[in-house]
Every structure is written in structure tokens, then in C-alpha cells.
Amino acid sequence: MTDFKTLLQQRRLSATHPQTSVPRPYETLAVLGGGAWGTALAIVAARAGCQVRLWLRDSARAAEIARTRRNTARLGDIPIPPGVIPTADFAAALDGAAAALLVTPSATVREMARRIAAHPAPHMPLFVSAKGIEAGTGLMMSAVAEEEAPGRVIGVISGPTFALETAAGHPTAATIACTAGADVPPYLRPGARMAASLTCDSFRPYVSDDMAGVEVGGAVKNVIAIACGMLAGAGFGENTRAALITRGLDEMKELAVCLGGRRETVTGLSGMGDLMLTCSSPQSRNFRYGFARGAGRSDADAFDGAPVLVEGRHNAVTVTDLARRLHLHMPICEMVRAVVADGRPIGEAFAGFWAAPIQAEPRALDLAFPHPAEAEVTRRFEALLP
């Protein structure tokens, strides 16, 4: 019989050396999108040894970044390595690239994928970093890209990552998901090759073949973060936030499974990890927006009038539209939608969630009964805000 010490050593060895073959990195990457996260990924790829073309729509900003080696507006004084070449020339960014990272807002993914499809490099894989669900179609971002660039390998990148910390070299982990290459060994697949292309001393990717599970996490977590921000802004504490995060994770799991994803994926980096980060820090735009609304600010005044993109506002509608189509009940997401899209007061919307019938947490236990203090809950929270 193997003793415990020997077994532990064997497990450590297998974890350290799971296989001897190392995936071949993509030597040249095109990073399409020069915002905070696109620039951070370009920095990571350069640190990992890749040559990177960083595409920006604004030629003046591209020239400034090339001159100063800083994206000051997005990442402050963090230096950009020499291996990153900023450009506003879309074709030049893609020419010779072995793979591309699409790091633009979710609303632009269709347009960008169409432009990539027109580029004469049919074997260049595309990894999408945008998080969300398309309005009207209910498609995840990878499916939008597949529609516009049929036949091209599509993957996604998601996880608990603040751009500023990633660019600054704080230890950061993310998930890279891709289903392509199922007929070859795992280390030869595009997802593993992209992981090798981004692995450096501070950035640690994990590889998955569950694109649905990874993408659901990225879309839903923004909505839950707004809910957490709203209740924090209204003066509630950590108990409330913990309840919203936990029940929000359950909503995330149900949607992922319904779309063919795995519950295990949702408890990983792209689900629970991203949810915890986004719901717990003022660095999150979604949390800050929710906090401002909970503190009584209007939608327009949430960021003192600054035009800040808050994906969760859009996702609150697209996520619940999809859930309704699938006959899924996502009460926290519906609560956020009621506030940001339907104009309901936060107290009234939260009362509807908190006074819902009491249910069992394990779904196998068939139990539900009316909230015994429903009237008191309603009175308390409806008086929360005007």
C-alpha cells in the first residue's frame, strides 16, 4: 500500500509535470483594441516573448503610445515593452499575425469579426475577450464571431482580471477556452498554444474546452456586480453582498448548463473568480455604477457625467432576455434590469427579490412556501430610496 507521504509526492510531481510536450506559442499576435484590457494583454504577450501589434481606432493615440511607450489615459505610467507596436492600420496589425485577440466592447464584436473575416488569413485563430450577450440574437460573443467569420477557429479569454493590476505585473490568472483541435493532443490545440503565448512570470492561464461555461460567467458577473454595488451604496454590508454573490452564482450555473456548459467551469476562474472580483472592488466599473445608483445618483450622474462604458447595464437586458426565452428564472438579474432598464426604484426592485417565496437551496429538495414576513420586507425596502 502506498503511504500518504509517497502519494503526496506523486501528486505534486504529476501536477508539476503533467506532460513533457510544451505547446508552441504564437510568435506574432494582433491585439485588436487599445483600451485598458487590450493594452494589458499586449503587455503580457510581449513579456511572454511574442511580437505584438496593438491596433487602436485613433491614429493620434497610436502615435502617442508609440512615442511615449505609455497608454496614459488607460494605464497611467506603466511602461509598454518594445515588443508592442501600436498602429491604427487594421491590415498592418493583422498582416503576418499567427493569432488575433479581439479586445473591443461587446457591441462592436460583430463589426470587428466581419473586418477580420475579410482579411486573407483564413487559418489565423481569433480569441475574443469581450464579455456579454448580443441584443436581439441572444448569442454569446464567440457565436457572433463565428457567424461573421465562418470556418475560423474561435476561442475566448475570461477571468478575474483588472487591467491595471495585470499590466503592473500583479500575479493574475485567467481561462482560455477553445473547442477546436479535439482530434489532436491537447498541447497542439489552439487554446493551449494561446496559453503558451501569454504565460509569463505574472500571468498564468488555464485552458478549457467549455466555451459556453466561460462566456456565461463573463456576461452574468457584470449584472451581479451592479446588484452588489447598489445594495452597498444603499448602506447594506457584507452579509448582503455575500448573499447576492452566492445566489448570483446559482443563476450563472443554471444559464451555463442550459446552454451546454458545465457547472464545474462556473465555479472556476471565469465564473466564481470573476464574480468575486467584480462584486467586491471599486475598481470594477459595474460595481461603482451600482454603488452610485444605490447612493441615490441618477444614471446620467453615476460617473459625474463622464461617458463610462458599463457592460452590466447592457448585459442586464440581454441576459434576462435570453433567460426568459429559455424559461429560466434569474431573479437578481431581473432585479437589476428592473432598475437600469425599466426605471423601478432600487428599494422596490430589491423588495421583490428579498420577499420571494422561501425555497430549498439543494434543488433536489422540493420545497417552497410564501415568505412569512413578505409585507414587512416590502415596507422596509420600498422606503429605502425615493
mmCIF file of C-alpha atoms in Angstrom, residues 1-381:
data_model
loop_
_atom_site.group_PDB
_atom_site.id
_atom_site.type_symbol
_atom_site.label_atom_id
_atom_site.label_comp_id
_atom_site.label_asym_id
_atom_site.label_seq_id
_atom_site.Cartn_x
_atom_site.Cartn_y
_atom_site.Cartn_z
ATOM 1 C CA MET A 1 0.000 0.000 0.000
ATOM 2 C CA THR A 2 1.280 3.493 -0.894
ATOM 3 C CA ASP A 3 1.750 5.638 2.208
ATOM 4 C CA PHE A 4 0.398 9.172 2.426
ATOM 5 C CA LYS A 5 3.794 10.866 2.020
ATOM 6 C CA THR A 6 4.577 8.928 -1.165
ATOM 7 C CA LEU A 7 1.123 9.606 -2.576
ATOM 8 C CA LEU A 8 1.506 13.322 -1.881
ATOM 9 C CA GLN A 9 4.887 13.375 -3.657
ATOM 10 C CA GLN A 10 3.393 11.590 -6.679
ATOM 11 C CA ARG A 11 0.530 14.065 -6.868
ATOM 12 C CA ARG A 12 2.930 17.005 -6.624
ATOM 13 C CA LEU A 13 5.079 15.527 -9.381
ATOM 14 C CA SER A 14 2.095 14.946 -11.687
ATOM 15 C CA ALA A 15 0.847 18.477 -11.031
ATOM 16 C CA THR A 16 4.284 19.950 -11.764
ATOM 17 C CA HIS A 17 4.942 17.792 -14.845
ATOM 18 C CA PRO A 18 1.566 16.811 -16.303
ATOM 19 C CA GLN A 19 3.148 16.217 -19.700
ATOM 20 C CA THR A 20 6.550 16.659 -21.331
ATOM 21 C CA SER A 21 5.369 18.380 -24.544
ATOM 22 C CA VAL A 22 5.128 22.165 -24.343
ATOM 23 C CA PRO A 23 2.693 23.928 -26.689
ATOM 24 C CA ARG A 24 4.293 26.084 -29.363
ATOM 25 C CA PRO A 25 3.439 29.753 -28.765
ATOM 26 C CA TYR A 26 2.104 32.018 -31.480
ATOM 27 C CA GLU A 27 5.149 34.146 -32.254
ATOM 28 C CA THR A 28 3.235 37.184 -33.544
ATOM 29 C CA LEU A 29 -0.091 38.363 -32.135
ATOM 30 C CA ALA A 30 -2.517 41.043 -33.239
ATOM 31 C CA VAL A 31 -4.313 42.645 -30.292
ATOM 32 C CA LEU A 32 -7.343 44.468 -31.660
ATOM 33 C CA GLY A 33 -8.418 47.122 -29.181
ATOM 34 C CA GLY A 34 -6.207 49.614 -27.372
ATOM 35 C CA GLY A 35 -8.265 50.160 -24.246
ATOM 36 C CA ALA A 36 -7.032 49.234 -20.789
ATOM 37 C CA TRP A 37 -7.509 45.476 -21.145
ATOM 38 C CA GLY A 38 -6.278 45.273 -24.735
ATOM 39 C CA THR A 39 -3.116 47.151 -23.792
ATOM 40 C CA ALA A 40 -2.663 44.968 -20.707
ATOM 41 C CA LEU A 41 -2.914 41.795 -22.803
ATOM 42 C CA ALA A 42 -0.445 43.224 -25.310
ATOM 43 C CA ILE A 43 1.985 43.899 -22.452
ATOM 44 C CA VAL A 44 1.522 40.353 -21.126
ATOM 45 C CA ALA A 45 2.110 38.810 -24.568
ATOM 46 C CA ALA A 46 5.270 40.877 -25.051
ATOM 47 C CA ARG A 47 6.544 39.806 -21.636
ATOM 48 C CA ALA A 48 5.931 36.220 -22.727
ATOM 49 C CA GLY A 49 8.170 36.776 -25.770
ATOM 50 C CA CYS A 50 5.629 37.480 -28.516
ATOM 51 C CA GLN A 51 5.817 40.238 -31.094
ATOM 52 C CA VAL A 52 2.583 42.205 -30.721
ATOM 53 C CA ARG A 53 0.720 44.618 -32.997
ATOM 54 C CA LEU A 54 -1.682 46.679 -30.889
ATOM 55 C CA TRP A 55 -4.465 48.154 -33.031
ATOM 56 C CA LEU A 56 -6.288 51.318 -31.986
ATOM 57 C CA ARG A 57 -9.026 53.155 -33.874
ATOM 58 C CA ASP A 58 -7.469 56.539 -33.082
ATOM 59 C CA SER A 59 -4.268 57.192 -35.038
ATOM 60 C CA ALA A 60 -3.253 60.062 -32.724
ATOM 61 C CA ARG A 61 -3.418 57.762 -29.685
ATOM 62 C CA ALA A 62 -1.465 55.080 -31.523
ATOM 63 C CA ALA A 63 1.249 57.601 -32.358
ATOM 64 C CA GLU A 64 1.339 58.874 -28.780
ATOM 65 C CA ILE A 65 1.713 55.355 -27.365
ATOM 66 C CA ALA A 66 4.475 54.616 -29.874
ATOM 67 C CA ARG A 67 6.289 57.807 -28.825
ATOM 68 C CA THR A 68 5.856 57.644 -25.031
ATOM 69 C CA ARG A 69 5.612 53.856 -24.594
ATOM 70 C CA ARG A 70 2.661 54.543 -22.263
ATOM 71 C CA ASN A 71 -1.123 54.324 -22.610
ATOM 72 C CA THR A 72 -1.510 57.075 -20.057
ATOM 73 C CA ALA A 73 -5.254 57.518 -20.468
ATOM 74 C CA ARG A 74 -5.907 53.856 -19.644
ATOM 75 C CA LEU A 75 -2.952 52.532 -17.649
ATOM 76 C CA GLY A 76 -1.172 55.556 -16.272
ATOM 77 C CA ASP A 77 2.621 55.381 -16.177
ATOM 78 C CA ILE A 78 3.003 51.622 -16.736
ATOM 79 C CA PRO A 79 5.663 51.130 -19.453
ATOM 80 C CA ILE A 80 4.799 49.236 -22.619
ATOM 81 C CA PRO A 81 7.551 46.825 -23.758
ATOM 82 C CA PRO A 82 9.378 47.389 -27.061
ATOM 83 C CA GLY A 83 7.771 44.216 -28.438
ATOM 84 C CA VAL A 84 4.408 46.015 -28.672
ATOM 85 C CA ILE A 85 3.929 48.025 -31.885
ATOM 86 C CA PRO A 86 0.907 50.374 -31.764
ATOM 87 C CA THR A 87 -0.862 51.066 -35.048
ATOM 88 C CA ALA A 88 -4.133 52.438 -36.382
ATOM 89 C CA ASP A 89 -3.730 50.462 -39.620
ATOM 90 C CA PHE A 90 -6.041 47.453 -39.315
ATOM 91 C CA ALA A 91 -4.471 45.479 -42.172
ATOM 92 C CA ALA A 92 -0.967 46.137 -40.852
ATOM 93 C CA ALA A 93 -1.978 44.836 -37.417
ATOM 94 C CA LEU A 94 -3.198 41.558 -38.916
ATOM 95 C CA ASP A 95 -0.545 41.037 -41.601
ATOM 96 C CA GLY A 96 1.702 38.186 -40.545
ATOM 97 C CA ALA A 97 -0.079 37.625 -37.228
ATOM 98 C CA ALA A 98 -0.304 33.985 -36.217
ATOM 99 C CA ALA A 99 -3.345 34.656 -33.998
ATOM 100 C CA ALA A 100 -5.536 37.590 -33.014
ATOM 101 C CA LEU A 101 -7.053 38.765 -29.738
ATOM 102 C CA LEU A 102 -10.280 40.750 -30.096
ATOM 103 C CA VAL A 103 -10.469 43.121 -27.131
ATOM 104 C CA THR A 104 -13.186 45.626 -28.040
ATOM 105 C CA PRO A 105 -16.596 46.255 -26.381
ATOM 106 C CA SER A 106 -19.228 43.563 -26.921
ATOM 107 C CA ALA A 107 -21.360 45.883 -29.070
ATOM 108 C CA THR A 108 -18.559 46.044 -31.675
ATOM 109 C CA VAL A 109 -17.702 42.324 -31.887
ATOM 110 C CA ARG A 110 -19.875 41.675 -34.949
ATOM 111 C CA GLU A 111 -18.376 44.580 -36.880
ATOM 112 C CA MET A 112 -14.837 43.619 -35.885
ATOM 113 C CA ALA A 113 -15.293 39.928 -36.711
ATOM 114 C CA ARG A 114 -16.606 40.942 -40.141
ATOM 115 C CA ARG A 115 -13.486 43.018 -40.751
ATOM 116 C CA ILE A 116 -11.255 40.159 -39.634
ATOM 117 C CA ALA A 117 -13.103 37.724 -41.925
ATOM 118 C CA ALA A 118 -12.241 39.939 -44.890
ATOM 119 C CA HIS A 119 -8.533 39.650 -44.121
ATOM 120 C CA PRO A 120 -6.756 36.989 -46.238
ATOM 121 C CA ALA A 121 -5.568 34.784 -43.372
ATOM 122 C CA PRO A 122 -8.200 32.051 -43.017
ATOM 123 C CA HIS A 123 -6.111 29.927 -40.644
ATOM 124 C CA MET A 124 -5.482 32.697 -38.116
ATOM 125 C CA PRO A 125 -7.417 31.847 -34.911
ATOM 126 C CA LEU A 126 -9.367 34.574 -33.175
ATOM 127 C CA PHE A 127 -9.713 34.759 -29.385
ATOM 128 C CA VAL A 128 -12.492 37.014 -28.133
ATOM 129 C CA SER A 129 -12.123 38.843 -24.833
ATOM 130 C CA ALA A 130 -15.397 40.811 -24.946
ATOM 131 C CA LYS A 131 -17.954 39.658 -22.372
ATOM 132 C CA GLY A 132 -21.675 39.699 -22.968
ATOM 133 C CA ILE A 133 -24.676 38.549 -24.961
ATOM 134 C CA GLU A 134 -25.732 40.218 -28.193
ATOM 135 C CA ALA A 135 -29.017 42.111 -28.095
ATOM 136 C CA GLY A 136 -31.723 40.630 -30.273
ATOM 137 C CA THR A 137 -29.947 37.398 -31.213
ATOM 138 C CA GLY A 138 -29.131 36.191 -27.686
ATOM 139 C CA LEU A 139 -25.754 34.977 -28.973
ATOM 140 C CA MET A 140 -22.587 34.786 -26.942
ATOM 141 C CA MET A 141 -19.652 36.748 -28.332
ATOM 142 C CA SER A 142 -17.938 33.645 -29.727
ATOM 143 C CA ALA A 143 -21.085 32.742 -31.664
ATOM 144 C CA VAL A 144 -21.287 36.284 -33.046
ATOM 145 C CA ALA A 145 -17.687 35.975 -34.233
ATOM 146 C CA GLU A 146 -18.396 32.556 -35.760
ATOM 147 C CA GLU A 147 -21.336 33.955 -37.727
ATOM 148 C CA GLU A 148 -19.223 36.721 -39.231
ATOM 149 C CA ALA A 149 -16.024 34.676 -39.686
ATOM 150 C CA PRO A 150 -17.256 31.166 -40.555
ATOM 151 C CA GLY A 151 -14.643 28.452 -40.658
ATOM 152 C CA ARG A 152 -12.176 30.338 -38.498
ATOM 153 C CA VAL A 153 -11.008 28.927 -35.146
ATOM 154 C CA ILE A 154 -12.677 30.926 -32.365
ATOM 155 C CA GLY A 155 -11.725 30.943 -28.694
ATOM 156 C CA VAL A 156 -12.431 33.128 -25.665
ATOM 157 C CA ILE A 157 -10.407 34.611 -22.812
ATOM 158 C CA SER A 158 -12.034 35.467 -19.490
ATOM 159 C CA GLY A 159 -11.289 35.610 -15.792
ATOM 160 C CA PRO A 160 -10.817 37.779 -12.691
ATOM 161 C CA THR A 161 -8.568 40.411 -14.236
ATOM 162 C CA PHE A 162 -8.319 44.123 -13.591
ATOM 163 C CA ALA A 163 -6.301 45.598 -16.433
ATOM 164 C CA LEU A 164 -4.221 47.939 -14.283
ATOM 165 C CA GLU A 165 -3.071 45.151 -11.959
ATOM 166 C CA THR A 166 -2.371 42.801 -14.877
ATOM 167 C CA ALA A 167 -0.283 45.409 -16.672
ATOM 168 C CA ALA A 168 1.548 46.254 -13.444
ATOM 169 C CA GLY A 169 2.646 42.640 -13.111
ATOM 170 C CA HIS A 170 0.468 41.524 -10.221
ATOM 171 C CA PRO A 171 0.041 37.709 -10.287
ATOM 172 C CA THR A 172 -3.050 37.162 -12.425
ATOM 173 C CA ALA A 173 -4.857 34.064 -13.711
ATOM 174 C CA ALA A 174 -7.428 33.687 -16.482
ATOM 175 C CA THR A 175 -9.124 30.978 -18.527
ATOM 176 C CA ILE A 176 -8.618 30.430 -22.244
ATOM 177 C CA ALA A 177 -11.378 28.323 -23.783
ATOM 178 C CA CYS A 178 -11.469 26.836 -27.269
ATOM 179 C CA THR A 179 -13.135 23.731 -28.672
ATOM 180 C CA ALA A 180 -11.023 23.481 -31.827
ATOM 181 C CA GLY A 181 -8.458 20.727 -32.240
ATOM 182 C CA ALA A 182 -10.314 17.914 -30.495
ATOM 183 C CA ASP A 183 -8.694 15.467 -32.928
ATOM 184 C CA VAL A 184 -5.125 16.290 -31.831
ATOM 185 C CA PRO A 185 -3.317 16.033 -28.470
ATOM 186 C CA PRO A 186 -4.256 18.823 -26.025
ATOM 187 C CA TYR A 187 -0.854 20.554 -26.236
ATOM 188 C CA LEU A 188 -1.288 21.047 -30.018
ATOM 189 C CA ARG A 189 -4.692 22.716 -29.760
ATOM 190 C CA PRO A 190 -5.165 26.453 -30.335
ATOM 191 C CA GLY A 191 -6.266 27.065 -26.739
ATOM 192 C CA ALA A 192 -3.049 25.556 -25.373
ATOM 193 C CA ARG A 193 -0.941 27.472 -27.885
ATOM 194 C CA MET A 194 -2.578 30.756 -26.873
ATOM 195 C CA ALA A 195 -1.980 29.877 -23.223
ATOM 196 C CA ALA A 196 1.705 29.355 -24.005
ATOM 197 C CA SER A 197 1.742 32.695 -25.835
ATOM 198 C CA LEU A 198 0.518 34.596 -22.764
ATOM 199 C CA THR A 199 2.295 32.743 -19.953
ATOM 200 C CA CYS A 200 4.904 34.859 -18.196
ATOM 201 C CA ASP A 201 6.143 35.410 -14.663
ATOM 202 C CA SER A 202 2.964 37.237 -13.636
ATOM 203 C CA PHE A 203 0.233 35.888 -15.925
ATOM 204 C CA ARG A 204 -0.975 32.294 -15.540
ATOM 205 C CA PRO A 205 -3.612 30.997 -17.977
ATOM 206 C CA TYR A 206 -5.700 27.858 -17.552
ATOM 207 C CA VAL A 207 -7.082 26.002 -20.576
ATOM 208 C CA SER A 208 -10.679 24.876 -21.054
ATOM 209 C CA ASP A 209 -12.864 23.391 -23.775
ATOM 210 C CA ASP A 210 -16.089 24.749 -22.218
ATOM 211 C CA MET A 211 -16.687 27.982 -24.092
ATOM 212 C CA ALA A 212 -20.331 28.209 -23.016
ATOM 213 C CA GLY A 213 -19.483 27.983 -19.328
ATOM 214 C CA VAL A 214 -16.664 30.518 -19.620
ATOM 215 C CA GLU A 215 -18.734 33.040 -21.569
ATOM 216 C CA VAL A 216 -21.796 32.845 -19.338
ATOM 217 C CA GLY A 217 -19.612 33.719 -16.366
ATOM 218 C CA GLY A 218 -18.239 36.780 -18.136
ATOM 219 C CA ALA A 219 -21.688 38.060 -19.100
ATOM 220 C CA VAL A 220 -23.622 37.459 -15.879
ATOM 221 C CA LYS A 221 -20.982 38.604 -13.382
ATOM 222 C CA ASN A 222 -21.310 42.213 -14.549
ATOM 223 C CA VAL A 223 -25.017 42.209 -13.740
ATOM 224 C CA ILE A 224 -24.495 40.721 -10.278
ATOM 225 C CA ALA A 225 -21.767 43.306 -9.644
ATOM 226 C CA ILE A 226 -24.261 46.094 -10.280
ATOM 227 C CA ALA A 227 -26.639 44.497 -7.768
ATOM 228 C CA CYS A 228 -23.863 44.286 -5.165
ATOM 229 C CA GLY A 229 -22.899 47.887 -5.801
ATOM 230 C CA MET A 230 -26.488 49.073 -5.485
ATOM 231 C CA LEU A 231 -27.009 47.476 -2.094
ATOM 232 C CA ALA A 232 -23.585 48.609 -0.841
ATOM 233 C CA GLY A 233 -24.359 52.136 -1.972
ATOM 234 C CA ALA A 234 -27.665 51.965 -0.128
ATOM 235 C CA GLY A 235 -25.789 51.214 3.092
ATOM 236 C CA PHE A 236 -26.008 47.429 3.417
ATOM 237 C CA GLY A 237 -22.995 45.378 4.478
ATOM 238 C CA GLU A 238 -21.058 42.246 3.686
ATOM 239 C CA ASN A 239 -23.853 39.803 4.587
ATOM 240 C CA THR A 240 -25.962 41.268 1.811
ATOM 241 C CA ARG A 241 -23.128 41.139 -0.697
ATOM 242 C CA ALA A 242 -22.309 37.523 0.183
ATOM 243 C CA ALA A 243 -25.946 36.549 -0.371
ATOM 244 C CA LEU A 244 -26.051 38.260 -3.774
ATOM 245 C CA ILE A 245 -22.753 36.723 -4.902
ATOM 246 C CA THR A 246 -23.780 33.220 -3.862
ATOM 247 C CA ARG A 247 -27.271 33.334 -5.324
ATOM 248 C CA GLY A 248 -25.908 35.111 -8.386
ATOM 249 C CA LEU A 249 -23.507 32.215 -8.881
ATOM 250 C CA ASP A 250 -26.503 29.879 -8.868
ATOM 251 C CA GLU A 251 -28.153 31.920 -11.626
ATOM 252 C CA MET A 252 -24.924 31.768 -13.575
ATOM 253 C CA LYS A 253 -24.742 27.975 -13.244
ATOM 254 C CA GLU A 254 -28.311 27.457 -14.409
ATOM 255 C CA LEU A 255 -27.818 29.523 -17.542
ATOM 256 C CA ALA A 256 -24.475 27.879 -18.337
ATOM 257 C CA VAL A 257 -25.872 24.356 -18.044
ATOM 258 C CA CYS A 258 -28.889 25.276 -20.153
ATOM 259 C CA LEU A 259 -26.513 26.430 -22.908
ATOM 260 C CA GLY A 260 -24.407 23.268 -22.744
ATOM 261 C CA GLY A 261 -21.774 24.468 -20.287
ATOM 262 C CA ARG A 262 -20.525 22.722 -17.165
ATOM 263 C CA ARG A 263 -21.214 23.736 -13.572
ATOM 264 C CA GLU A 264 -17.565 22.986 -12.799
ATOM 265 C CA THR A 265 -16.498 25.758 -15.186
ATOM 266 C CA VAL A 266 -18.730 28.288 -13.443
ATOM 267 C CA THR A 267 -17.020 27.568 -10.116
ATOM 268 C CA GLY A 268 -13.657 28.328 -11.736
ATOM 269 C CA LEU A 269 -11.778 31.487 -12.680
ATOM 270 C CA SER A 270 -14.145 32.706 -15.385
ATOM 271 C CA GLY A 271 -17.189 32.239 -13.162
ATOM 272 C CA MET A 272 -16.766 32.399 -9.400
ATOM 273 C CA GLY A 273 -13.337 34.049 -9.657
ATOM 274 C CA ASP A 274 -14.518 36.869 -11.901
ATOM 275 C CA LEU A 275 -17.740 37.214 -9.907
ATOM 276 C CA MET A 276 -15.879 37.679 -6.604
ATOM 277 C CA LEU A 277 -13.504 40.237 -8.066
ATOM 278 C CA THR A 278 -16.106 42.299 -9.893
ATOM 279 C CA CYS A 279 -18.548 42.321 -6.983
ATOM 280 C CA SER A 280 -16.023 43.254 -4.328
ATOM 281 C CA SER A 281 -13.891 46.111 -5.601
ATOM 282 C CA PRO A 282 -14.426 49.755 -6.525
ATOM 283 C CA GLN A 283 -12.025 49.145 -9.418
ATOM 284 C CA SER A 284 -14.995 47.466 -11.127
ATOM 285 C CA ARG A 285 -16.948 49.936 -13.251
ATOM 286 C CA ASN A 286 -20.071 47.826 -12.810
ATOM 287 C CA PHE A 287 -19.756 47.865 -9.021
ATOM 288 C CA ARG A 288 -19.038 51.610 -8.985
ATOM 289 C CA TYR A 289 -22.028 52.276 -11.197
ATOM 290 C CA GLY A 290 -24.280 50.215 -8.923
ATOM 291 C CA PHE A 291 -22.864 51.934 -5.841
ATOM 292 C CA ALA A 292 -23.609 55.363 -7.288
ATOM 293 C CA ARG A 293 -27.176 54.335 -8.112
ATOM 294 C CA GLY A 294 -27.633 52.850 -4.632
ATOM 295 C CA ALA A 295 -26.365 56.078 -3.093
ATOM 296 C CA GLY A 296 -29.120 57.973 -4.909
ATOM 297 C CA ARG A 297 -27.363 59.185 -8.039
ATOM 298 C CA SER A 298 -29.117 59.160 -11.380
ATOM 299 C CA ASP A 299 -27.980 57.010 -14.276
ATOM 300 C CA ALA A 300 -26.509 60.015 -16.070
ATOM 301 C CA ASP A 301 -24.661 61.221 -12.971
ATOM 302 C CA ALA A 302 -23.252 57.850 -11.898
ATOM 303 C CA PHE A 303 -19.726 58.835 -13.009
ATOM 304 C CA ASP A 304 -20.102 62.600 -12.581
ATOM 305 C CA GLY A 305 -21.298 62.862 -16.152
ATOM 306 C CA ALA A 306 -18.265 61.071 -17.650
ATOM 307 C CA PRO A 307 -19.087 58.689 -20.549
ATOM 308 C CA VAL A 308 -18.027 55.406 -18.910
ATOM 309 C CA LEU A 309 -18.915 52.106 -20.596
ATOM 310 C CA VAL A 310 -20.746 49.856 -18.103
ATOM 311 C CA GLU A 311 -21.284 46.491 -19.795
ATOM 312 C CA GLY A 312 -23.574 45.287 -16.996
ATOM 313 C CA ARG A 313 -26.269 47.806 -17.936
ATOM 314 C CA HIS A 314 -26.464 46.267 -21.397
ATOM 315 C CA ASN A 315 -25.983 42.731 -20.080
ATOM 316 C CA ALA A 316 -28.863 43.101 -17.612
ATOM 317 C CA VAL A 317 -31.242 43.245 -20.564
ATOM 318 C CA THR A 318 -29.561 40.710 -22.854
ATOM 319 C CA VAL A 319 -29.045 38.145 -20.077
ATOM 320 C CA THR A 320 -32.662 38.333 -18.910
ATOM 321 C CA ASP A 321 -33.965 38.327 -22.483
ATOM 322 C CA LEU A 322 -32.096 35.072 -23.069
ATOM 323 C CA ALA A 323 -33.193 33.614 -19.717
ATOM 324 C CA ARG A 324 -36.833 34.383 -20.465
ATOM 325 C CA ARG A 325 -36.507 32.745 -23.862
ATOM 326 C CA LEU A 326 -35.102 29.640 -22.140
ATOM 327 C CA HIS A 327 -37.765 29.763 -19.373
ATOM 328 C CA LEU A 328 -35.121 30.282 -16.683
ATOM 329 C CA HIS A 329 -35.761 32.395 -13.600
ATOM 330 C CA MET A 330 -32.811 34.708 -12.773
ATOM 331 C CA PRO A 331 -34.226 36.959 -10.033
ATOM 332 C CA ILE A 332 -31.094 39.014 -9.269
ATOM 333 C CA CYS A 333 -30.509 39.770 -12.941
ATOM 334 C CA GLU A 334 -34.204 40.633 -13.265
ATOM 335 C CA MET A 335 -33.883 42.952 -10.254
ATOM 336 C CA VAL A 336 -31.016 44.838 -11.917
ATOM 337 C CA ARG A 337 -32.885 45.032 -15.201
ATOM 338 C CA ALA A 338 -35.916 46.479 -13.414
ATOM 339 C CA VAL A 339 -33.750 49.342 -12.144
ATOM 340 C CA VAL A 340 -31.413 50.105 -15.054
ATOM 341 C CA ALA A 341 -33.813 49.448 -17.931
ATOM 342 C CA ASP A 342 -37.336 49.747 -16.541
ATOM 343 C CA GLY A 343 -36.777 52.634 -14.127
ATOM 344 C CA ARG A 344 -38.038 50.941 -10.947
ATOM 345 C CA PRO A 345 -36.720 52.301 -7.620
ATOM 346 C CA ILE A 346 -33.965 50.132 -6.149
ATOM 347 C CA GLY A 347 -35.843 49.526 -2.899
ATOM 348 C CA GLU A 348 -38.926 48.317 -4.731
ATOM 349 C CA ALA A 349 -36.904 46.055 -7.024
ATOM 350 C CA PHE A 350 -34.897 44.572 -4.147
ATOM 351 C CA ALA A 351 -38.057 44.018 -2.088
ATOM 352 C CA GLY A 352 -39.391 41.839 -4.892
ATOM 353 C CA PHE A 353 -36.277 39.684 -4.707
ATOM 354 C CA TRP A 354 -35.965 39.520 -0.913
ATOM 355 C CA ALA A 355 -39.652 38.819 -0.249
ATOM 356 C CA ALA A 356 -39.861 35.977 -2.784
ATOM 357 C CA PRO A 357 -41.060 32.571 -1.516
ATOM 358 C CA ILE A 358 -38.605 30.661 0.687
ATOM 359 C CA GLN A 359 -37.001 27.823 -1.250
ATOM 360 C CA ALA A 360 -34.627 24.956 -0.603
ATOM 361 C CA GLU A 361 -31.009 25.509 -1.629
ATOM 362 C CA PRO A 362 -30.457 21.992 -2.987
ATOM 363 C CA ARG A 363 -32.833 21.771 -5.927
ATOM 364 C CA ALA A 364 -33.410 18.100 -5.204
ATOM 365 C CA LEU A 365 -35.357 19.143 -2.111
ATOM 366 C CA ASP A 366 -38.759 20.093 -3.480
ATOM 367 C CA LEU A 367 -39.761 22.852 -1.088
ATOM 368 C CA ALA A 368 -41.191 26.361 -1.421
ATOM 369 C CA PHE A 369 -43.529 28.413 0.741
ATOM 370 C CA PRO A 370 -44.564 32.083 0.924
ATOM 371 C CA HIS A 371 -42.254 34.455 2.787
ATOM 372 C CA PRO A 372 -43.811 34.789 6.277
ATOM 373 C CA ALA A 373 -42.707 38.450 6.543
ATOM 374 C CA GLU A 374 -43.424 39.497 2.982
ATOM 375 C CA ALA A 375 -45.383 42.614 3.968
ATOM 376 C CA GLU A 376 -42.682 43.788 6.377
ATOM 377 C CA VAL A 377 -39.944 43.208 3.790
ATOM 378 C CA THR A 378 -41.872 45.187 1.213
ATOM 379 C CA ARG A 379 -42.440 48.119 3.550
ATOM 380 C CA ARG A 380 -38.826 48.189 4.691
ATOM 381 C CA PHE A 381 -37.183 48.143 1.292
#
